[in-house]
Amino acid sequence: MVRLLGRSDARPARRPRGLRARRTPESTLGRRSLAAQVFVLQVVIVLLLVVAAVVALVLQVRHDTTQEARNRSLAVAETFANSPGIVAALGSPDPTAVLQPRAEAAREASQVDFIVVMNTDGVRYTHPKPDRIGKKFVGTLGPAQAGRTVVEEVNGTIGRLVQAVVPVKDADGKIVGLVSAGITTDRVGGTADRQLPLVLATAAAALALATGGTALVSRRLLRQTHGLGPREMTRMYEHHDAVLHAVREGVIIVGGEGDLLLANDEAQRLLDLPADAEGRKVFDLGLDTATAELLASGRVATDEVHLVGERLLAINQRPTEVAGGPAGSVATLRDSTELRALSGRAEAARERLDMLYAAGVGIGTSLDVTRTAEELTELAVPRFADFATVDLFEAVLEGEEPDSRAVLRRTAMSGIRKGAPLYAVGEKIRFVESAPQARTLVDGRPVLEARLAESPGWRAQDLERTEQVVEFGIHSLITVPVRAGSLVLGVVSFYRSERAAPFDSEEVVLAEELVARAAVSIDNARRFTREHGMAVTLQRSLLPRTLPEQGALDIAYRYLPAQAGVGGDWFDVLPLSGARVALVVGDVVGHGLHAAATMGRLRTAVHNFSALDLAPEELLGLLDELVARIDQDETADGSAAPVAGATCLYAIYDPVSRRCTVARAGHPPPALVHPDGRVEFPDVPAGLPLGLGGLPFETVELELAEGSRLVLYTDGLVEDRKQDIDTGLERLRDALERTDSTPEETCQSVLESLLPERPNDDIALIVARTRALGAEQVAEWDVPVDPAAVGEVRAAVARQLVRWELEELSFTTELILSELVTNAIRYGTPPVRVRLLRDRTLICEVSDSSNTSPHLRYAAMTDEGGRGLFLVAQLTDRWGTRYTPGGKVIWAEQPLP
């Protein structure tokens, strides 16, 4: 019966729980399996045999040791007693002197412990220990004194020993002395003791071999009995038929040749088997072909459903030959007709819950209206519908509130196959009033069209297209409004084509809940689109759209907003007096409208401060105070958050001296690419970010060779979540070292090397290549503090303008310089200097060492003076004053002809 059940003999089978539950109290050995009992008994027998053999060997060794000691001690004593000269020695005046050396030599040669020669009274003449000579011998002397030999075992001072005492007789047979020889049993038994470990090892090996053999036999018996004890085996066979035929599952055992070996009562009922089915071929039992082939094949099957008669049977089948079992298979049959219907409904409910969970997790992963609509259709197809479309009002796509009278645009569509004759993505749609989509938009409720072929309202939308849709196989429709509060943003349509059953009312509820979850994400994306658009518009209006004209620098720039939102990065190029140019780049921490607005305020402030021709450190100081005041105002108001942080770098480049003055407030340092391609990051003191206040800013003055490239940037270029700023600076250095080209190409190369796939922060980048005004474009004169020197200056300037071929400007230039030089001589402090610069404009500069600044005013009719600066302002494009560490400079610019 064990083989029929197909149990493998590779490992013990579990004992039936019922058998363990009914087990009665019995001995420990009786509770073991049959194989375990046999193993224990055989091991015990082998162990007893080994122990008996070892004990016998030990007793034999002890007996042999004692006998050997008796024989050796007696032989040595008799040999020495009968040795030549012993009688004479005993009769000599000093027997000890003669016999002691001979006794010791004999003792060492015979390997005994002692040889003692004594007189007939037992007084020793010899002994291995000389201090015992002359003392009484300890032992039995009576038999030896009577002429006999005595051998005895005693416990001496040197341990357990055997000693023999023999008489010494003269030629007449008279006893003239005694000789005793003794040896300890340890000395005799040493060889046997050395052999004992080998004997024990041999016994252990024999025990191990016997145990191993017993284990193999027991293992084989264990496999054959499946770990059952005698009582359990008896109980199993007694209850086999009752258990097998009482289960509510059919059990079939098929042999390797396709013969039915066993079928319990339930299997016979489920398969409607004949009474003589056992022993016949499976194909001869009248089963359907698919079921018969499965049972005869012996292949593995798990809950494989077959229609047998009017029953749906779930068949599980496993081969029995796995791991050495008998050929064949065991199959169990379970009637799942009613369970199948219940599980189908439960599976549908589980699938709907799973789909709603997936909608909550997978829809709205981005704040993009179109992508959110695509996620809805991708989720719905094919789990819920065969085709799905999302149509939204165009205003929704732009972030605005929808107009119910406007047209819709197909925003997303998914299907199980291509070629469906539905409106394409991007196409504008206006539904007729009878269309299900139009009714959904008006009523704000879902509409079910179970059979599209019978829906005249749907067909009225487009007779030709709807006919193609029906021919394509689409036969059922659900439309659901995309509602966000009181707003209807659009409509979602679900189509069915592959599944024959139309949509039902339960599926309408599911579709409505699915769209409701997506509508929240679509509305959030719409709101974000609106805010993002406003922020982008504001930011673009605040950033420079074109760069001002100037001749000191060749400039290229890039501005890339973050994908997550609009930030506060900004830059600017500001022409200054004296052909100088200011470069500024800054960063306001954060994103959104607040950051963009703050950026605009700072950029405007820099424009205003730069008009004063302030040094970089002074401009940053004023900007720092401005940010602090902004924070105080917004904190007191409570309506807006303070500026979380703002950084700025301000640099002024003078093409005449080729010097660049740089200061920064917590901003990353600039990069400088020398004409030979060498890249360095000048050590510009970092300073605190704007708004913290308390410490002045420091400047660094760099002398730049013509053709050098100055690179300014914001931290979004060199720092993100995956790399720190040091790593980003090294990558920037490598990118600049590989680029030896124009500023435009440098910008492109740097962004290609450093730009991340999805920037988390705005990136502003400026590359400025320096130019220089040569000596031929600059003219300077020292002016004595004498009104008569004005004429000499005018003459020198006129000659210089002739050399520059600017004779047309001679009159106005002489007039301008006359006024400016006269004012410097009259109101200023020497030294007074005049400088002409020929750049994109003609620049006249008059400097002196005083700090008093002239002011433009209207002179009264009676005033004799006060009209000089008024004339200068009328004759020039720009004029102004800038202060230097040594005084001030009055400058004026005229356009070149």
mmCIF file of N, CA and C in Angstrom, residues 420-479:
data_model
loop_
_atom_site.group_PDB
_atom_site.id
_atom_site.type_symbol
_atom_site.label_atom_id
_atom_site.label_comp_id
_atom_site.label_asym_id
_atom_site.label_seq_id
_atom_site.Cartn_x
_atom_site.Cartn_y
_atom_site.Cartn_z
ATOM 1 N N ALA A 420 -7.565 51.802 -34.251
ATOM 2 C CA ALA A 420 -8.951 52.068 -33.873
ATOM 3 C C ALA A 420 -9.405 53.384 -34.512
ATOM 4 N N PRO A 421 -10.604 53.416 -35.126
ATOM 5 C CA PRO A 421 -11.081 54.636 -35.810
ATOM 6 C C PRO A 421 -11.641 55.666 -34.836
ATOM 7 N N LEU A 422 -10.905 55.966 -33.765
ATOM 8 C CA LEU A 422 -11.303 56.985 -32.806
ATOM 9 C C LEU A 422 -10.551 58.270 -33.107
ATOM 10 N N TYR A 423 -11.011 59.380 -32.533
ATOM 11 C CA TYR A 423 -10.318 60.637 -32.722
ATOM 12 C C TYR A 423 -8.879 60.501 -32.217
ATOM 13 N N ALA A 424 -7.935 61.072 -32.957
ATOM 14 C CA ALA A 424 -6.520 60.955 -32.599
ATOM 15 C C ALA A 424 -6.166 61.935 -31.486
ATOM 16 N N VAL A 425 -5.057 61.649 -30.796
ATOM 17 C CA VAL A 425 -4.568 62.540 -29.748
ATOM 18 C C VAL A 425 -4.187 63.884 -30.360
ATOM 19 N N GLY A 426 -4.615 64.966 -29.710
ATOM 20 C CA GLY A 426 -4.336 66.308 -30.193
ATOM 21 C C GLY A 426 -5.459 66.897 -31.031
ATOM 22 N N GLU A 427 -6.400 66.076 -31.444
ATOM 23 C CA GLU A 427 -7.484 66.557 -32.302
ATOM 24 C C GLU A 427 -8.539 67.282 -31.466
ATOM 25 N N LYS A 428 -9.038 68.391 -31.994
ATOM 26 C CA LYS A 428 -10.101 69.138 -31.321
ATOM 27 C C LYS A 428 -11.444 68.478 -31.596
ATOM 28 N N ILE A 429 -12.300 68.408 -30.553
ATOM 29 C CA ILE A 429 -13.572 67.702 -30.657
ATOM 30 C C ILE A 429 -14.677 68.581 -30.073
ATOM 31 N N ARG A 430 -15.773 68.621 -30.777
ATOM 32 C CA ARG A 430 -16.984 69.238 -30.238
ATOM 33 C C ARG A 430 -18.112 68.217 -30.379
ATOM 34 N N PHE A 431 -18.585 67.675 -29.262
ATOM 35 C CA PHE A 431 -19.592 66.620 -29.279
ATOM 36 C C PHE A 431 -20.988 67.208 -29.502
ATOM 37 N N VAL A 432 -21.786 66.474 -30.258
ATOM 38 C CA VAL A 432 -23.183 66.872 -30.460
ATOM 39 C C VAL A 432 -23.963 66.623 -29.178
ATOM 40 N N GLU A 433 -25.095 67.255 -29.042
ATOM 41 C CA GLU A 433 -25.861 67.186 -27.788
ATOM 42 C C GLU A 433 -26.303 65.775 -27.451
ATOM 43 N N SER A 434 -26.561 64.933 -28.451
ATOM 44 C CA SER A 434 -27.047 63.581 -28.168
ATOM 45 C C SER A 434 -25.930 62.609 -27.834
ATOM 46 N N ALA A 435 -24.688 63.001 -28.030
ATOM 47 C CA ALA A 435 -23.570 62.087 -27.764
ATOM 48 C C ALA A 435 -23.467 61.823 -26.266
ATOM 49 N N PRO A 436 -23.083 60.603 -25.870
ATOM 50 C CA PRO A 436 -22.925 60.295 -24.430
ATOM 51 C C PRO A 436 -21.941 61.241 -23.748
ATOM 52 N N GLN A 437 -20.860 61.630 -24.439
ATOM 53 C CA GLN A 437 -19.884 62.530 -23.822
ATOM 54 C C GLN A 437 -20.502 63.885 -23.527
ATOM 55 N N ALA A 438 -21.320 64.395 -24.475
ATOM 56 C CA ALA A 438 -21.956 65.690 -24.246
ATOM 57 C C ALA A 438 -22.926 65.623 -23.078
ATOM 58 N N ARG A 439 -23.711 64.548 -22.997
ATOM 59 C CA ARG A 439 -24.639 64.403 -21.869
ATOM 60 C C ARG A 439 -23.883 64.314 -20.547
ATOM 61 N N THR A 440 -22.741 63.666 -20.560
ATOM 62 C CA THR A 440 -21.929 63.570 -19.338
ATOM 63 C C THR A 440 -21.431 64.941 -18.913
ATOM 64 N N LEU A 441 -20.982 65.752 -19.885
ATOM 65 C CA LEU A 441 -20.480 67.078 -19.549
ATOM 66 C C LEU A 441 -21.587 67.982 -19.020
ATOM 67 N N VAL A 442 -22.802 67.854 -19.574
ATOM 68 C CA VAL A 442 -23.911 68.705 -19.143
ATOM 69 C C VAL A 442 -24.434 68.277 -17.785
ATOM 70 N N ASP A 443 -24.662 66.969 -17.600
ATOM 71 C CA ASP A 443 -25.264 66.469 -16.368
ATOM 72 C C ASP A 443 -24.242 66.253 -15.256
ATOM 73 N N GLY A 444 -22.977 66.069 -15.630
ATOM 74 C CA GLY A 444 -21.966 65.798 -14.618
ATOM 75 C C GLY A 444 -22.060 64.414 -14.041
ATOM 76 N N ARG A 445 -22.708 63.463 -14.768
ATOM 77 C CA ARG A 445 -22.857 62.089 -14.296
ATOM 78 C C ARG A 445 -22.393 61.124 -15.387
ATOM 79 N N PRO A 446 -21.979 59.921 -14.998
ATOM 80 C CA PRO A 446 -21.545 58.951 -16.016
ATOM 81 C C PRO A 446 -22.723 58.461 -16.845
ATOM 82 N N VAL A 447 -22.421 58.047 -18.083
ATOM 83 C CA VAL A 447 -23.432 57.531 -19.009
ATOM 84 C C VAL A 447 -22.947 56.168 -19.504
ATOM 85 N N LEU A 448 -23.874 55.186 -19.484
ATOM 86 C CA LEU A 448 -23.576 53.837 -19.961
ATOM 87 C C LEU A 448 -24.312 53.599 -21.275
ATOM 88 N N GLU A 449 -23.551 53.249 -22.290
ATOM 89 C CA GLU A 449 -24.133 52.789 -23.557
ATOM 90 C C GLU A 449 -23.689 51.343 -23.730
ATOM 91 N N ALA A 450 -24.536 50.426 -23.248
ATOM 92 C CA ALA A 450 -24.147 49.022 -23.237
ATOM 93 C C ALA A 450 -23.910 48.485 -24.639
ATOM 94 N N ARG A 451 -24.732 48.903 -25.607
ATOM 95 C CA ARG A 451 -24.612 48.411 -26.985
ATOM 96 C C ARG A 451 -24.581 49.614 -27.915
ATOM 97 N N LEU A 452 -23.397 49.934 -28.408
ATOM 98 C CA LEU A 452 -23.234 51.114 -29.250
ATOM 99 C C LEU A 452 -23.961 50.979 -30.579
ATOM 100 N N ALA A 453 -24.063 49.772 -31.078
ATOM 101 C CA ALA A 453 -24.728 49.581 -32.364
ATOM 102 C C ALA A 453 -26.200 49.978 -32.300
ATOM 103 N N GLU A 454 -26.766 49.986 -31.082
ATOM 104 C CA GLU A 454 -28.172 50.328 -30.916
ATOM 105 C C GLU A 454 -28.363 51.710 -30.297
ATOM 106 N N SER A 455 -27.316 52.588 -30.363
ATOM 107 C CA SER A 455 -27.385 53.917 -29.742
ATOM 108 C C SER A 455 -27.399 54.984 -30.823
ATOM 109 N N PRO A 456 -28.579 55.495 -31.186
ATOM 110 C CA PRO A 456 -28.636 56.536 -32.227
ATOM 111 C C PRO A 456 -27.993 57.845 -31.781
ATOM 112 N N GLY A 457 -28.050 58.145 -30.492
ATOM 113 C CA GLY A 457 -27.433 59.376 -30.016
ATOM 114 C C GLY A 457 -25.929 59.372 -30.216
ATOM 115 N N TRP A 458 -25.313 58.252 -29.968
ATOM 116 C CA TRP A 458 -23.856 58.143 -30.169
ATOM 117 C C TRP A 458 -23.525 58.178 -31.655
ATOM 118 N N ARG A 459 -24.330 57.512 -32.466
ATOM 119 C CA ARG A 459 -24.073 57.467 -33.912
ATOM 120 C C ARG A 459 -24.209 58.856 -34.551
ATOM 121 N N ALA A 460 -25.018 59.731 -33.941
ATOM 122 C CA ALA A 460 -25.236 61.050 -34.525
ATOM 123 C C ALA A 460 -23.988 61.922 -34.481
ATOM 124 N N GLN A 461 -22.990 61.571 -33.692
ATOM 125 C CA GLN A 461 -21.761 62.362 -33.615
ATOM 126 C C GLN A 461 -21.058 62.416 -34.974
ATOM 127 N N ASP A 462 -20.903 61.243 -35.594
ATOM 128 C CA ASP A 462 -20.235 61.167 -36.893
ATOM 129 C C ASP A 462 -20.631 59.824 -37.494
ATOM 130 N N LEU A 463 -21.597 59.834 -38.419
ATOM 131 C CA LEU A 463 -22.145 58.572 -38.928
ATOM 132 C C LEU A 463 -21.077 57.694 -39.558
ATOM 133 N N GLU A 464 -20.192 58.269 -40.310
ATOM 134 C CA GLU A 464 -19.165 57.462 -40.984
ATOM 135 C C GLU A 464 -18.175 56.891 -39.974
ATOM 136 N N ARG A 465 -17.722 57.740 -39.071
ATOM 137 C CA ARG A 465 -16.729 57.269 -38.095
ATOM 138 C C ARG A 465 -17.335 56.236 -37.151
ATOM 139 N N THR A 466 -18.552 56.469 -36.650
ATOM 140 C CA THR A 466 -19.155 55.515 -35.728
ATOM 141 C C THR A 466 -19.405 54.175 -36.397
ATOM 142 N N GLU A 467 -19.708 54.163 -37.674
ATOM 143 C CA GLU A 467 -19.878 52.898 -38.389
ATOM 144 C C GLU A 467 -18.551 52.141 -38.440
ATOM 145 N N GLN A 468 -17.466 52.876 -38.638
ATOM 146 C CA GLN A 468 -16.143 52.235 -38.636
ATOM 147 C C GLN A 468 -15.800 51.691 -37.246
ATOM 148 N N VAL A 469 -16.225 52.420 -36.225
ATOM 149 C CA VAL A 469 -15.960 51.958 -34.855
ATOM 150 C C VAL A 469 -16.675 50.644 -34.589
ATOM 151 N N VAL A 470 -17.926 50.526 -35.003
ATOM 152 C CA VAL A 470 -18.688 49.284 -34.804
ATOM 153 C C VAL A 470 -18.063 48.151 -35.598
ATOM 154 N N GLU A 471 -17.665 48.424 -36.826
ATOM 155 C CA GLU A 471 -17.034 47.382 -37.635
ATOM 156 C C GLU A 471 -15.693 46.954 -37.055
ATOM 157 N N PHE A 472 -15.033 47.862 -36.361
ATOM 158 C CA PHE A 472 -13.751 47.535 -35.735
ATOM 159 C C PHE A 472 -13.931 46.575 -34.562
ATOM 160 N N GLY A 473 -15.143 46.474 -34.030
ATOM 161 C CA GLY A 473 -15.411 45.555 -32.933
ATOM 162 C C GLY A 473 -15.725 46.214 -31.618
ATOM 163 N N ILE A 474 -15.693 47.527 -31.534
ATOM 164 C CA ILE A 474 -16.015 48.229 -30.296
ATOM 165 C C ILE A 474 -17.536 48.239 -30.142
ATOM 166 N N HIS A 475 -18.023 47.730 -29.016
ATOM 167 C CA HIS A 475 -19.469 47.531 -28.890
ATOM 168 C C HIS A 475 -20.081 48.102 -27.623
ATOM 169 N N SER A 476 -19.267 48.565 -26.659
ATOM 170 C CA SER A 476 -19.842 49.056 -25.405
ATOM 171 C C SER A 476 -19.037 50.258 -24.928
ATOM 172 N N LEU A 477 -19.716 51.201 -24.210
ATOM 173 C CA LEU A 477 -19.086 52.472 -23.845
ATOM 174 C C LEU A 477 -19.571 52.947 -22.483
ATOM 175 N N ILE A 478 -18.610 53.509 -21.704
ATOM 176 C CA ILE A 478 -18.930 54.239 -20.467
ATOM 177 C C ILE A 478 -18.234 55.589 -20.569
ATOM 178 N N THR A 479 -18.977 56.669 -20.334
ATOM 179 C CA THR A 479 -18.381 58.007 -20.275
ATOM 180 C C THR A 479 -18.516 58.538 -18.859
#
